Amino acid sequence: MHTFLGNSRYALLRSFRRDGTPADTPIWFAFDGEALVFRTKVGPKTKRLKAQSHVQLAACDYRGRGATQWTPGRATILSGADALRANGLLHRRYGWQWNIVPLLKIPGVTNVHRDLPLREKLRRARDRGLWADSAIVRVDPA
C-alpha cells in the first residue's frame, strides 16, 4: 500500500453495503508495516466492515476527489493494545490536527463529531487516547 498511496495525505475508502453498492469515505490514515490504519466513528461504516471485510482504497484529496486507481484490502476492527498503538501512529502522522479537525465544522466536509457540546470538544482535543465512540480499523493488502 505504501507504493500505491505514495505521499497522499488522504485515502478514499470504499466499503460495500449488503446489496453490494459501494460507500466511499475519505479517511486520514497511517501506515503500520504493509497495512494501513484509520479511525472512524462506530456506526454504519463499522457495521459494513464487520459484515463485509473486503474494501478498496485510492489516493484522493480531503473531499474524496481524484480517486482513479483502486487497490483491494481486507479490513479488521482493532481493539485493546492494538487499537491504542495504531491510534498513536495516527497521532504521530497528523500531529495537533488529529484531535482538532474532526471537531470543527468545515464547509463541504462531514465531520461526525462537529455537533458535540463545547465542553466535550475541549476534552477530546486534549485526549491522546481512543475516543469511546470511535474504532480503529486496519486494512491489510488483499
XYZ file of C-alpha atoms in Angstrom:
142
model
C 0.000 0.000 0.000
C 2.980 2.302 0.521
C 3.776 2.416 -3.161
C 0.142 2.685 -4.188
C -0.831 5.576 -1.883
C 2.605 7.215 -2.017
C 2.727 10.511 -0.148
C -1.026 11.037 -0.213
C -2.423 12.606 2.949
C -5.880 11.122 2.333
C -7.265 7.858 1.023
C -10.747 7.095 -0.262
C -12.104 4.011 1.477
C -14.688 2.068 -0.493
C -16.696 -0.319 1.662
C -19.734 -2.228 0.447
C -23.341 -2.294 1.634
C -25.295 -5.553 1.955
C -26.689 -5.140 -1.540
C -23.170 -4.679 -2.951
C -23.352 -0.955 -3.655
C -20.184 0.947 -2.725
C -19.977 3.537 0.050
C -16.979 5.872 -0.337
C -15.424 7.805 2.546
C -12.258 9.933 2.563
C -10.044 8.985 5.520
C -6.852 10.051 7.232
C -4.541 7.089 7.555
C -1.148 5.932 8.750
C 0.952 3.009 7.633
C 1.532 0.101 10.000
C 4.031 -2.071 8.178
C 2.390 -3.113 4.911
C -1.076 -2.305 6.299
C -2.954 0.947 6.710
C -4.836 2.089 9.844
C -7.564 4.697 10.275
C -10.088 5.917 12.842
C -13.834 6.008 12.283
C -16.893 6.633 14.397
C -18.709 3.487 15.494
C -21.813 3.253 13.311
C -22.863 2.271 9.795
C -19.308 2.017 8.446
C -18.130 -0.292 11.232
C -21.233 -2.450 10.694
C -20.439 -2.685 6.983
C -16.818 -3.604 7.698
C -17.835 -6.338 10.145
C -20.282 -7.813 7.632
C -18.020 -7.457 4.583
C -14.286 -7.011 5.213
C -13.416 -6.581 1.524
C -12.591 -2.912 0.807
C -10.837 -0.835 -1.821
C -8.546 2.171 -1.368
C -7.462 5.015 -3.627
C -5.462 8.211 -3.112
C -7.673 11.326 -3.009
C -8.000 14.862 -1.666
C -9.708 15.798 1.625
C -13.147 15.709 -0.017
C -12.602 12.324 -1.661
C -11.992 13.708 -5.151
C -9.354 12.490 -7.577
C -9.554 8.754 -6.828
C -8.675 6.871 -10.007
C -6.620 3.771 -9.191
C -8.005 1.358 -6.606
C -6.226 -1.312 -4.582
C -8.037 -4.119 -2.713
C -7.728 -4.753 1.005
C -9.207 -6.613 3.975
C -10.444 -4.564 6.929
C -10.260 -5.624 10.575
C -11.554 -3.591 13.513
C -8.838 -3.448 16.163
C -9.293 -3.486 19.920
C -7.227 -3.163 23.078
C -3.497 -2.541 22.820
C -3.519 -2.920 19.024
C -6.069 -0.105 18.679
C -4.151 2.159 21.087
C -0.869 1.561 19.254
C -2.485 2.327 15.879
C -4.088 5.469 17.339
C -0.583 6.558 18.364
C 0.643 6.078 14.775
C -2.162 8.318 13.563
C -1.350 10.956 16.213
C 2.282 10.987 15.098
C 1.366 11.363 11.431
C -1.196 14.162 11.780
C 0.058 15.954 14.922
C -2.199 18.551 16.532
C -4.724 18.206 13.686
C -5.589 14.631 14.686
C -7.875 15.624 17.559
C -8.862 19.125 16.429
C -10.036 18.882 12.800
C -12.708 16.174 13.415
C -14.399 18.543 15.890
C -14.679 21.520 13.512
C -17.426 22.479 11.087
C -15.720 22.569 7.685
C -17.852 23.505 4.655
C -18.262 20.562 2.285
C -16.847 18.029 4.774
C -18.903 15.748 7.004
C -17.271 15.675 10.421
C -19.326 13.331 12.588
C -18.116 14.900 15.861
C -18.761 18.531 14.913
C -22.035 18.871 16.844
C -20.691 17.768 20.230
C -21.089 20.210 23.145
C -18.156 22.622 23.561
C -17.048 21.054 26.862
C -16.798 17.611 25.199
C -14.904 19.085 22.241
C -12.360 20.646 24.607
C -11.947 17.342 26.466
C -11.409 15.406 23.233
C -8.976 17.983 21.863
C -6.625 17.158 24.766
C -7.294 13.401 24.817
C -4.441 11.249 23.424
C -6.409 8.018 23.843
C -9.025 6.400 21.635
C -12.405 8.116 21.871
C -15.149 5.863 23.283
C -17.375 6.275 20.211
C -14.540 5.589 17.762
C -12.937 2.484 16.305
C -9.535 1.898 14.758
C -9.537 -0.162 11.576
C -6.583 -1.955 9.991
C -6.604 -2.643 6.255
C -4.220 -5.326 5.050
C -3.405 -5.794 1.356
C -5.668 -8.399 -0.228
